[in-house]
Amino acid sequence: MGVIHKIGRRKTAVARVYVSEGTGVITVNKKEFATYFPTATLQYKVMQPMSMTENATNFDVKVNVYGGGSTGQAEAVRMALARAMCEVNVENRGILKPEGLLTRDPRMVERKKFGQKKARKRFQFSKR
């Protein structure tokens, strides 16, 4: 099979995933998967494409991820893993596509505008 390389993005996070046949070991930025994503919610998001396609123990995964926060990084890894699972077996696409795991989420943070406190919030107006 060799090594499958895929990229996933979410907000400003970018994840590069390398999937190879193995025993189910996941390393993220040279750390164990459970230590890099400590909360159960983030761990579930990362494992979602593997568990849905029943490949959680069939492949070793090496992940390089940078940018964004922990949630954006977890969702970027999820997208890259979903793309990799589709390349492993074409039938996996029918499982992952209805769940929205193959769709790039286009939402980004809106920029702050000049003369305002944030993107949409204005400075408080005082009458005095």
Short mmCIF file of C-alpha atoms in Angstrom, two decimals:
data_model
loop_
_atom_site.label_atom_id
_atom_site.label_comp_id
_atom_site.label_asym_id
_atom_site.label_seq_id
_atom_site.Cartn_x
_atom_site.Cartn_y
_atom_site.Cartn_z
CA MET A 1 0.00 0.00 0.00
CA GLY A 2 2.74 2.49 0.85
CA VAL A 3 2.21 5.82 2.60
CA ILE A 4 -0.83 8.00 1.83
CA HIS A 5 -0.30 11.76 2.28
CA LYS A 6 -3.32 14.09 2.61
CA ILE A 7 -3.91 17.68 3.77
CA GLY A 8 -6.85 19.04 5.77
CA ARG A 9 -7.65 22.64 6.66
CA ARG A 10 -9.99 24.41 9.10
CA LYS A 11 -9.91 28.14 9.96
CA THR A 12 -6.15 28.85 9.98
CA ALA A 13 -5.06 25.32 10.96
CA VAL A 14 -3.35 23.05 8.43
CA ALA A 15 -2.86 19.32 9.03
CA ARG A 16 -0.65 17.01 6.98
CA VAL A 17 -1.46 13.34 7.55
CA TYR A 18 0.67 10.32 6.61
CA VAL A 19 -1.25 7.02 6.78
CA SER A 20 0.49 3.64 6.55
CA GLU A 21 -0.47 0.08 7.44
CA GLY A 22 0.10 -0.71 11.12
CA THR A 23 -1.51 -1.25 14.50
CA GLY A 24 -3.47 1.97 15.10
CA VAL A 25 -0.78 4.24 16.61
CA ILE A 26 -1.47 7.96 16.09
CA THR A 27 1.27 10.56 16.68
CA VAL A 28 0.59 14.28 16.39
CA ASN A 29 3.64 16.58 16.15
CA LYS A 30 5.85 13.77 17.56
CA LYS A 31 3.62 13.44 20.63
CA GLU A 32 1.12 10.78 21.54
CA PHE A 33 -2.36 11.56 20.20
CA ALA A 34 -4.01 11.55 23.67
CA THR A 35 -1.51 14.02 25.12
CA TYR A 36 -1.74 16.45 22.18
CA PHE A 37 -5.57 16.45 22.23
CA PRO A 38 -6.35 16.01 25.95
CA THR A 39 -10.15 16.41 25.92
CA ALA A 40 -12.50 13.59 24.95
CA THR A 41 -14.35 15.83 22.47
CA LEU A 42 -11.21 16.58 20.46
CA GLN A 43 -10.15 12.92 20.55
CA TYR A 44 -13.58 11.90 19.27
CA LYS A 45 -13.37 14.43 16.41
CA VAL A 46 -9.96 13.13 15.34
CA MET A 47 -10.98 9.46 15.53
CA GLN A 48 -14.36 9.94 13.80
CA PRO A 49 -13.32 9.04 10.21
CA MET A 50 -11.28 6.04 11.41
CA SER A 51 -14.05 4.63 13.61
CA MET A 52 -16.81 5.23 11.03
CA THR A 53 -14.89 3.25 8.41
CA GLU A 54 -13.84 0.62 11.01
CA ASN A 55 -10.12 1.22 10.40
CA ALA A 56 -9.10 2.42 13.88
CA THR A 57 -6.64 -0.45 14.44
CA ASN A 58 -5.55 -1.08 10.83
CA PHE A 59 -3.38 1.98 10.15
CA ASP A 60 -0.60 3.99 11.78
CA VAL A 61 -1.06 7.74 11.42
CA LYS A 62 1.61 10.45 11.63
CA VAL A 63 0.29 14.01 11.74
CA ASN A 64 2.00 17.39 11.37
CA VAL A 65 -0.39 20.20 12.31
CA TYR A 66 0.18 23.94 12.78
CA GLY A 67 -1.80 27.17 13.04
CA GLY A 68 -5.11 27.92 14.68
CA GLY A 69 -6.31 26.61 18.03
CA SER A 70 -6.92 23.14 19.37
CA THR A 71 -10.44 22.77 17.91
CA GLY A 72 -9.40 24.00 14.47
CA GLN A 73 -6.42 21.66 14.50
CA ALA A 74 -8.55 18.67 15.53
CA GLU A 75 -11.04 19.37 12.74
CA ALA A 76 -8.22 19.85 10.21
CA VAL A 77 -6.81 16.44 11.20
CA ARG A 78 -10.30 14.95 10.91
CA MET A 79 -10.67 16.25 7.36
CA ALA A 80 -7.24 14.97 6.29
CA LEU A 81 -7.96 11.53 7.80
CA ALA A 82 -11.33 11.39 6.03
CA ARG A 83 -9.62 12.15 2.71
CA ALA A 84 -7.04 9.44 3.41
CA MET A 85 -9.74 6.87 4.25
CA CYS A 86 -11.38 7.62 0.87
CA GLU A 87 -8.11 6.85 -0.89
CA VAL A 88 -7.70 3.60 1.08
CA ASN A 89 -11.11 2.37 -0.09
CA VAL A 90 -13.43 4.22 -2.50
CA GLU A 91 -16.52 2.80 -0.73
CA ASN A 92 -15.59 4.81 2.39
CA ARG A 93 -16.63 7.98 0.54
CA GLY A 94 -20.29 6.93 0.76
CA ILE A 95 -19.94 6.64 4.55
CA LEU A 96 -18.03 9.89 5.19
CA LYS A 97 -19.69 12.25 2.69
CA PRO A 98 -23.19 12.29 4.30
CA GLU A 99 -21.60 13.14 7.68
CA GLY A 100 -19.92 16.21 6.14
CA LEU A 101 -16.37 15.04 6.90
CA LEU A 102 -15.14 15.64 3.35
CA THR A 103 -16.51 19.19 3.07
CA ARG A 104 -14.10 22.07 3.73
CA ASP A 105 -15.69 24.45 6.25
CA PRO A 106 -15.20 27.88 4.63
CA ARG A 107 -15.94 29.97 7.73
CA MET A 108 -13.06 32.22 8.73
CA VAL A 109 -12.66 34.93 11.36
CA GLU A 110 -13.88 38.29 10.07
CA ARG A 111 -11.27 41.03 10.16
CA LYS A 112 -11.43 43.93 12.59
CA LYS A 113 -12.50 47.20 10.98
CA PHE A 114 -10.95 50.58 11.76
CA GLY A 115 -13.01 52.87 14.00
CA GLN A 116 -14.62 49.85 15.67
CA LYS A 117 -13.79 47.76 18.71
CA LYS A 118 -14.01 44.41 16.88
CA ALA A 119 -15.28 43.20 13.50
CA ARG A 120 -18.87 44.26 14.14
CA LYS A 121 -18.90 45.69 17.67
CA ARG A 122 -18.74 49.46 17.84
CA PHE A 123 -17.22 51.70 20.46
CA GLN A 124 -19.74 52.74 23.09
CA PHE A 125 -21.42 56.06 22.36
CA SER A 126 -21.67 58.45 25.29
CA LYS A 127 -23.84 61.56 25.19
CA ARG A 128 -21.76 63.62 27.64
#
